[in-house]
Amino acid sequence: MPTISDVARAAGVSMSTVSYVLSGRRPISAETQARVKAAIAELGYHPHAGARALASSRTSVLALVVPLRVDVSVPVIMQFVTAVVTAARTYNHDVLLLTKDEGTAGLERVAGATMVDALIVMDVERDDVRIPALGRLKQPSVLVGLPDDAAGIACVDLDFAATAAECLRHLAGHGHRRIALVGPSPAVYERGTTYASRFLTGFTDAAAELGLETVAHPCGPGPAGVRECLAAIDAELPEVSALVVHNEEALPPLLEELRTRGRRVPADLSIVAVCPRDVAVGLPVRLTSADIPAHDVGTLAVETAMNLLDGRRTPGTRLLPPTIVERDSCSSRD
């Protein structure tokens, strides 16, 4: 394989000049740059990643920290991962995926070894122990989520509070007055995951504003969790006419349980789900849904990380507005 020495010889310059052309760390005349680039193209030279990092103080790698806990939806998480990887490639960056639930250890390991240029952190908790550690790192970081104290931190996410409110407004617009929230797993609430608490707060506040009768219950995994959740809803809010489902894993067993009980969707019970579009349209009933914009959030996270890395943006919070798409799971009530 050709070396930097071969490029220097072909271009008639020193190896340090080739290095400066590659890194951009010193001004080189346009004529010399053209000769070096022509030699690189002719020889098919590709600088070694380690040498490139040393020359530019960049690794061309982003870390994506996404603990794969037992209560997360892996298919949904992988939509975010795909979005981040795709966006990173537009900046000629690769992605190092950290999936172990190890608190601050993984952050400090990859940052301390200068393995990455920036970090994108998912599954953010209200009082996340990783945030102080991120503040101590030399690399910039972006949270996909919104902790209680977001001062001085770059955060991007869907506006979950506004999403809950829009779900209720949509159902209220169809005449529904008794509405229940089927929430994430109890473990998600207990861990303090912020998307769940923000959605619940938005649901509660909007219900009061709209004068609706509502209840909210977490939904454990599988058919048993669905049955327990529905039993609690029916006991607390008889004649409930609509559900907001903020738990994409619960949707298949929920629809099956309702079918078994003879409760038709939407004739007997309307549903608005919070889930990716492919989930909403891939079920026996095409669900009216608030989209989880994994592509947009992942792309925005990468753009924010690169802007921070280049000193073009100060940390702040950007929450994407919700979008409700009407399909086949909502009927009107008189």
CSV table of C-alpha atoms in Angstrom, one decimal:
chain,number,residue,atom,x,y,z
A,1,MET,CA,0.0,0.0,0.0
A,2,PRO,CA,1.3,3.5,-0.8
A,3,THR,CA,2.7,5.5,2.2
A,4,ILE,CA,2.9,9.2,3.0
A,5,SER,CA,6.5,9.0,1.8
A,6,ASP,CA,5.4,7.8,-1.6
A,7,VAL,CA,2.9,10.7,-1.8
A,8,ALA,CA,5.6,13.2,-0.8
A,9,ARG,CA,8.0,11.8,-3.4
A,10,ALA,CA,5.4,11.9,-6.2
A,11,ALA,CA,4.4,15.4,-5.4
A,12,GLY,CA,7.9,16.7,-4.9
A,13,VAL,CA,7.3,17.9,-1.3
A,14,SER,CA,8.3,16.9,2.2
A,15,MET,CA,6.2,14.4,4.2
A,16,SER,CA,5.4,17.2,6.7
A,17,THR,CA,3.8,19.2,3.8
A,18,VAL,CA,1.6,16.2,2.9
A,19,SER,CA,0.6,15.9,6.5
A,20,TYR,CA,-0.3,19.7,6.6
A,21,VAL,CA,-2.4,19.3,3.5
A,22,LEU,CA,-4.3,16.4,5.0
A,23,SER,CA,-4.8,18.0,8.4
A,24,GLY,CA,-5.3,21.7,7.3
A,25,ARG,CA,-3.3,22.8,10.3
A,26,ARG,CA,-1.0,25.1,8.3
A,27,PRO,CA,-1.6,27.2,5.2
A,28,ILE,CA,-0.3,25.5,2.1
A,29,SER,CA,-0.3,27.2,-1.3
A,30,ALA,CA,-3.1,26.2,-3.7
A,31,GLU,CA,-0.5,24.9,-6.3
A,32,THR,CA,1.2,22.7,-3.7
A,33,GLN,CA,-2.1,21.4,-2.4
A,34,ALA,CA,-3.2,20.5,-5.9
A,35,ARG,CA,0.1,18.5,-6.5
A,36,VAL,CA,-0.3,16.6,-3.2
A,37,LYS,CA,-4.0,15.8,-3.8
A,38,ALA,CA,-3.2,14.7,-7.4
A,39,ALA,CA,-0.5,12.4,-6.0
A,40,ILE,CA,-2.9,11.0,-3.4
A,41,ALA,CA,-5.5,10.3,-6.0
A,42,GLU,CA,-3.0,8.7,-8.4
A,43,LEU,CA,-1.5,6.5,-5.8
A,44,GLY,CA,-4.8,5.6,-4.0
A,45,TYR,CA,-3.3,6.7,-0.7
A,46,HIS,CA,-5.5,6.5,2.4
A,47,PRO,CA,-4.0,7.9,5.7
A,48,HIS,CA,-4.1,5.5,8.6
A,49,ALA,CA,-6.8,6.5,11.1
A,50,GLY,CA,-4.4,6.7,14.0
A,51,ALA,CA,-2.0,8.9,12.1
A,52,ARG,CA,-4.9,11.0,10.9
A,53,ALA,CA,-6.1,11.5,14.5
A,54,LEU,CA,-2.6,12.5,15.6
A,55,ALA,CA,-2.2,14.9,12.8
A,56,SER,CA,-5.6,16.6,13.3
A,57,SER,CA,-6.3,16.0,17.0
A,58,ARG,CA,-9.6,14.4,15.7
A,59,THR,CA,-10.5,10.7,15.6
A,60,SER,CA,-13.4,11.0,13.2
A,61,VAL,CA,-15.5,8.9,15.6
A,62,LEU,CA,-18.6,9.8,17.6
A,63,ALA,CA,-19.6,7.8,20.7
A,64,LEU,CA,-23.3,6.8,21.0
A,65,VAL,CA,-24.1,5.8,24.5
A,66,VAL,CA,-27.3,3.8,24.6
A,67,PRO,CA,-27.7,1.3,27.5
A,68,LEU,CA,-29.7,-1.7,26.3
A,69,ARG,CA,-31.7,-2.3,29.5
A,70,VAL,CA,-34.4,-5.0,29.7
A,71,ASP,CA,-37.2,-2.4,29.6
A,72,VAL,CA,-36.2,-0.6,26.4
A,73,SER,CA,-37.6,-1.2,23.0
A,74,VAL,CA,-34.6,-2.4,21.0
A,75,PRO,CA,-36.3,-1.9,17.5
A,76,VAL,CA,-37.1,1.7,18.4
A,77,ILE,CA,-33.6,2.3,19.8
A,78,MET,CA,-32.1,0.9,16.6
A,79,GLN,CA,-34.0,3.5,14.6
A,80,PHE,CA,-32.1,6.2,16.6
A,81,VAL,CA,-28.8,4.3,16.1
A,82,THR,CA,-29.4,4.1,12.3
A,83,ALA,CA,-30.2,7.8,12.2
A,84,VAL,CA,-27.0,8.7,14.1
A,85,VAL,CA,-24.8,6.5,12.0
A,86,THR,CA,-26.3,7.8,8.8
A,87,ALA,CA,-25.9,11.4,9.8
A,88,ALA,CA,-22.4,10.9,11.1
A,89,ARG,CA,-21.3,9.5,7.8
A,90,THR,CA,-22.2,12.9,6.1
A,91,TYR,CA,-19.5,14.4,8.3
A,92,ASN,CA,-17.1,11.5,7.5
A,93,HIS,CA,-17.4,10.2,11.1
A,94,ASP,CA,-17.9,6.6,12.3
A,95,VAL,CA,-19.9,5.7,15.4
A,96,LEU,CA,-18.7,3.8,18.4
A,97,LEU,CA,-21.7,2.2,20.1
A,98,LEU,CA,-21.7,1.8,23.9
A,99,THR,CA,-24.6,-0.5,25.0
A,100,LYS,CA,-23.5,-1.6,28.5
A,101,ASP,CA,-25.3,-0.1,31.4
A,102,GLU,CA,-22.1,1.0,33.3
A,103,GLY,CA,-22.8,4.5,34.5
A,104,THR,CA,-19.9,6.9,34.0
A,105,ALA,CA,-17.3,4.2,33.4
A,106,GLY,CA,-17.8,3.8,29.6
A,107,LEU,CA,-17.8,7.6,29.1
A,108,GLU,CA,-14.6,8.1,31.0
A,109,ARG,CA,-12.9,5.1,29.2
A,110,VAL,CA,-13.5,6.2,25.7
A,111,ALA,CA,-13.0,9.9,26.4
A,112,GLY,CA,-9.9,9.4,28.5
A,113,ALA,CA,-8.3,7.2,25.7
A,114,THR,CA,-9.2,9.9,23.2
A,115,MET,CA,-11.1,7.4,21.2
A,116,VAL,CA,-13.9,9.8,20.1
A,117,ASP,CA,-14.4,13.4,19.2
A,118,ALA,CA,-17.8,13.8,20.9
A,119,LEU,CA,-20.4,11.8,22.7
A,120,ILE,CA,-24.2,11.4,22.2
A,121,VAL,CA,-26.0,10.0,25.3
A,122,MET,CA,-29.4,8.4,25.3
A,123,ASP,CA,-31.9,7.1,27.9
A,124,VAL,CA,-31.4,10.2,30.0
A,125,GLU,CA,-32.7,10.2,33.6
A,126,ARG,CA,-34.0,13.1,35.6
A,127,ASP,CA,-31.0,13.2,37.9
A,128,ASP,CA,-28.5,11.4,35.6
A,129,VAL,CA,-25.2,10.5,37.3
A,130,ARG,CA,-23.5,10.7,33.8
A,131,ILE,CA,-24.1,14.4,33.4
A,132,PRO,CA,-21.5,15.6,35.9
A,133,ALA,CA,-19.0,13.2,34.3
A,134,LEU,CA,-19.8,14.6,30.9
A,135,GLY,CA,-19.0,18.1,32.2
A,136,ARG,CA,-15.5,17.0,33.2
A,137,LEU,CA,-14.6,15.6,29.7
A,138,LYS,CA,-12.7,17.6,27.1
A,139,GLN,CA,-15.0,16.3,24.4
A,140,PRO,CA,-18.4,17.9,23.8
A,141,SER,CA,-21.5,15.9,24.5
A,142,VAL,CA,-25.2,16.0,23.5
A,143,LEU,CA,-28.1,14.4,25.4
A,144,VAL,CA,-31.0,12.8,23.6
A,145,GLY,CA,-33.4,13.6,26.5
A,146,LEU,CA,-33.9,16.4,29.0
A,147,PRO,CA,-32.8,16.1,32.6
A,148,ASP,CA,-34.2,18.2,35.4
A,149,ASP,CA,-31.2,20.5,35.3
A,150,ALA,CA,-30.2,21.1,31.7
A,151,ALA,CA,-28.2,24.2,32.3
A,152,GLY,CA,-25.1,24.3,30.2
A,153,ILE,CA,-25.9,21.0,28.4
A,154,ALA,CA,-26.9,20.4,24.8
A,155,CYS,CA,-30.1,18.5,24.7
A,156,VAL,CA,-32.3,17.3,21.8
A,157,ASP,CA,-35.5,15.3,21.9
A,158,LEU,CA,-39.2,15.1,21.0
A,159,ASP,CA,-41.3,17.5,23.2
A,160,PHE,CA,-43.0,14.7,25.1
A,161,ALA,CA,-45.1,17.0,27.3
A,162,ALA,CA,-46.5,18.7,24.2
A,163,THR,CA,-47.0,15.3,22.6
A,164,ALA,CA,-49.2,14.1,25.5
A,165,ALA,CA,-51.2,17.3,25.3
A,166,GLU,CA,-51.7,16.9,21.5
A,167,CYS,CA,-52.9,13.3,22.0
A,168,LEU,CA,-55.5,14.4,24.5
A,169,ARG,CA,-56.6,17.3,22.3
A,170,HIS,CA,-57.0,15.0,19.4
A,171,LEU,CA,-59.2,12.6,21.4
A,172,ALA,CA,-61.1,15.4,23.0
A,173,GLY,CA,-61.8,16.8,19.5
A,174,HIS,CA,-63.4,13.4,18.7
A,175,GLY,CA,-65.7,13.9,21.7
A,176,HIS,CA,-63.9,11.7,24.2
A,177,ARG,CA,-64.1,12.8,27.9
A,178,ARG,CA,-62.9,9.7,29.7
A,179,ILE,CA,-59.4,8.8,28.7
A,180,ALA,CA,-56.7,6.6,30.2
A,181,LEU,CA,-52.9,6.6,29.7
A,182,VAL,CA,-51.2,3.2,29.2
A,183,GLY,CA,-47.7,4.2,30.2
A,184,PRO,CA,-44.2,2.6,30.0
A,185,SER,CA,-43.1,-0.2,32.2
A,186,PRO,CA,-43.0,0.6,36.0
A,187,ALA,CA,-39.2,0.2,35.8
A,188,VAL,CA,-39.0,3.1,33.4
A,189,TYR,CA,-40.8,5.4,35.9
A,190,GLU,CA,-38.8,4.1,38.8
A,191,ARG,CA,-35.5,4.8,37.0
A,192,GLY,CA,-36.5,8.4,36.5
A,193,THR,CA,-36.3,8.2,32.7
A,194,THR,CA,-37.2,11.7,31.6
A,195,TYR,CA,-39.3,11.0,28.5
A,196,ALA,CA,-41.8,9.1,30.7
A,197,SER,CA,-42.1,11.7,33.4
A,198,ARG,CA,-42.4,14.5,30.9
A,199,PHE,CA,-45.1,12.7,29.0
A,200,LEU,CA,-47.0,12.0,32.2
A,201,THR,CA,-46.7,15.6,33.3
A,202,GLY,CA,-48.0,16.8,30.0
A,203,PHE,CA,-50.9,14.3,30.1
A,204,THR,CA,-51.9,15.4,33.6
A,205,ASP,CA,-51.7,19.1,32.9
A,206,ALA,CA,-53.6,18.9,29.6
A,207,ALA,CA,-56.3,16.8,31.2
A,208,ALA,CA,-56.9,19.5,33.8
A,209,GLU,CA,-56.8,22.2,31.1
A,210,LEU,CA,-59.4,20.4,28.9
A,211,GLY,CA,-61.6,19.3,31.8
A,212,LEU,CA,-61.2,15.5,31.1
A,213,GLU,CA,-61.6,12.6,33.4
A,214,THR,CA,-58.3,10.6,33.1
A,215,VAL,CA,-56.2,8.0,34.8
A,216,ALA,CA,-52.6,6.9,34.1
A,217,HIS,CA,-51.1,3.5,34.8
A,218,PRO,CA,-47.7,2.0,33.9
A,219,CYS,CA,-47.9,-1.2,31.8
A,220,GLY,CA,-45.6,-4.1,32.6
A,221,PRO,CA,-44.2,-6.3,29.9
A,222,GLY,CA,-46.2,-8.9,28.0
A,223,PRO,CA,-49.8,-10.0,28.0
A,224,ALA,CA,-49.9,-10.2,31.8
A,225,GLY,CA,-48.7,-6.6,32.1
A,226,VAL,CA,-51.4,-5.5,29.7
A,227,ARG,CA,-54.2,-7.4,31.6
A,228,GLU,CA,-53.1,-5.9,34.9
A,229,CYS,CA,-53.0,-2.4,33.4
A,230,LEU,CA,-56.4,-2.7,31.8
A,231,ALA,CA,-57.9,-4.0,35.0
A,232,ALA,CA,-56.6,-1.0,36.9
A,233,ILE,CA,-58.0,1.4,34.3
A,234,ASP,CA,-61.4,-0.3,34.3
A,235,ALA,CA,-61.6,-0.2,38.1
A,236,GLU,CA,-60.7,3.5,38.3
A,237,LEU,CA,-62.3,4.9,35.2
A,238,PRO,CA,-65.4,2.8,34.2
A,239,GLU,CA,-66.7,3.4,30.7
A,240,VAL,CA,-63.4,4.7,29.5
A,241,SER,CA,-63.8,5.5,25.8
A,242,ALA,CA,-60.2,6.1,24.7
A,243,LEU,CA,-56.6,5.1,25.5
A,244,VAL,CA,-53.3,7.0,24.9
A,245,VAL,CA,-50.6,4.3,24.7
A,246,HIS,CA,-47.1,5.5,25.4
A,247,ASN,CA,-45.6,2.0,25.3
A,248,GLU,CA,-44.9,0.6,21.8
A,249,GLU,CA,-44.0,-2.9,23.2
A,250,ALA,CA,-47.5,-3.1,24.8
A,251,LEU,CA,-49.4,-2.4,21.5
A,252,PRO,CA,-49.5,-6.0,20.0
A,253,PRO,CA,-50.6,-7.7,23.3
A,254,LEU,CA,-53.0,-4.8,24.0
A,255,LEU,CA,-54.8,-5.1,20.7
A,256,GLU,CA,-55.0,-8.9,21.1
A,257,GLU,CA,-56.4,-8.6,24.6
A,258,LEU,CA,-59.0,-6.2,23.5
A,259,ARG,CA,-60.0,-8.5,20.6
A,260,THR,CA,-60.3,-11.4,23.0
A,261,ARG,CA,-62.6,-9.4,25.2
A,262,GLY,CA,-64.7,-8.3,22.3
A,263,ARG,CA,-63.8,-4.6,22.6
A,264,ARG,CA,-63.6,-3.3,19.1
A,265,VAL,CA,-61.1,-0.6,18.0
A,266,PRO,CA,-62.3,2.0,17.3
A,267,ALA,CA,-66.0,1.3,17.7
A,268,ASP,CA,-65.8,0.5,21.4
A,269,LEU,CA,-62.4,2.0,22.3
A,270,SER,CA,-60.4,4.6,20.5
A,271,ILE,CA,-56.6,4.5,20.6
A,272,VAL,CA,-53.8,7.1,20.0
A,273,ALA,CA,-50.4,5.5,20.2
A,274,VAL,CA,-47.0,7.2,20.7
A,275,CYS,CA,-44.6,5.1,18.5
A,276,PRO,CA,-42.7,5.1,15.2
A,277,ARG,CA,-44.7,5.2,12.0
A,278,ASP,CA,-43.8,1.7,11.0
A,279,VAL,CA,-45.1,0.3,14.3
A,280,ALA,CA,-48.4,2.2,13.9
A,281,VAL,CA,-49.1,0.9,10.4
A,282,GLY,CA,-47.9,-2.6,11.0
A,283,LEU,CA,-50.6,-3.7,13.5
A,284,PRO,CA,-54.0,-5.3,12.8
A,285,VAL,CA,-55.6,-1.9,13.2
A,286,ARG,CA,-53.6,1.0,11.7
A,287,LEU,CA,-53.2,3.2,14.7
A,288,THR,CA,-53.6,7.0,14.9
A,289,SER,CA,-50.3,8.0,16.3
A,290,ALA,CA,-47.9,10.6,17.5
A,291,ASP,CA,-44.8,9.8,15.6
A,292,ILE,CA,-41.5,9.2,17.5
A,293,PRO,CA,-39.2,11.0,15.0
A,294,ALA,CA,-36.1,8.9,15.5
A,295,HIS,CA,-34.5,10.0,12.2
A,296,ASP,CA,-35.0,13.7,13.0
A,297,VAL,CA,-33.8,13.5,16.6
A,298,GLY,CA,-30.8,11.4,15.7
A,299,THR,CA,-29.8,13.7,12.8
A,300,LEU,CA,-30.2,16.8,15.0
A,301,ALA,CA,-28.1,15.2,17.8
A,302,VAL,CA,-25.2,14.6,15.3
A,303,GLU,CA,-25.5,18.1,13.8
A,304,THR,CA,-25.4,19.6,17.3
A,305,ALA,CA,-22.4,17.5,18.3
A,306,MET,CA,-20.5,18.6,15.2
A,307,ASN,CA,-21.4,22.2,15.7
A,308,LEU,CA,-20.1,22.0,19.3
A,309,LEU,CA,-17.0,20.3,18.1
A,310,ASP,CA,-16.3,23.1,15.6
A,311,GLY,CA,-17.2,25.8,18.2
A,312,ARG,CA,-20.2,27.0,16.2
A,313,ARG,CA,-23.0,26.5,18.8
A,314,THR,CA,-23.3,26.9,22.5
A,315,PRO,CA,-25.2,24.2,24.5
A,316,GLY,CA,-28.9,24.6,24.7
A,317,THR,CA,-32.2,22.6,24.4
A,318,ARG,CA,-34.1,21.8,21.2
A,319,LEU,CA,-37.4,19.9,21.5
A,320,LEU,CA,-39.1,18.9,18.3
A,321,PRO,CA,-42.9,19.5,18.1
A,322,PRO,CA,-45.3,16.5,17.9
A,323,THR,CA,-47.1,15.4,14.8
A,324,ILE,CA,-50.4,13.4,15.1
A,325,VAL,CA,-51.3,11.3,12.1
A,326,GLU,CA,-54.9,10.1,11.8
A,327,ARG,CA,-55.4,6.5,10.7
A,328,ASP,CA,-58.1,3.9,11.7
A,329,SER,CA,-58.1,3.7,15.5
A,330,CYS,CA,-60.2,6.8,16.5
A,331,SER,CA,-64.0,7.2,16.3
A,332,SER,CA,-66.1,10.1,17.4
A,333,ARG,CA,-68.3,10.2,20.5
A,334,ASP,CA,-71.5,12.3,20.8
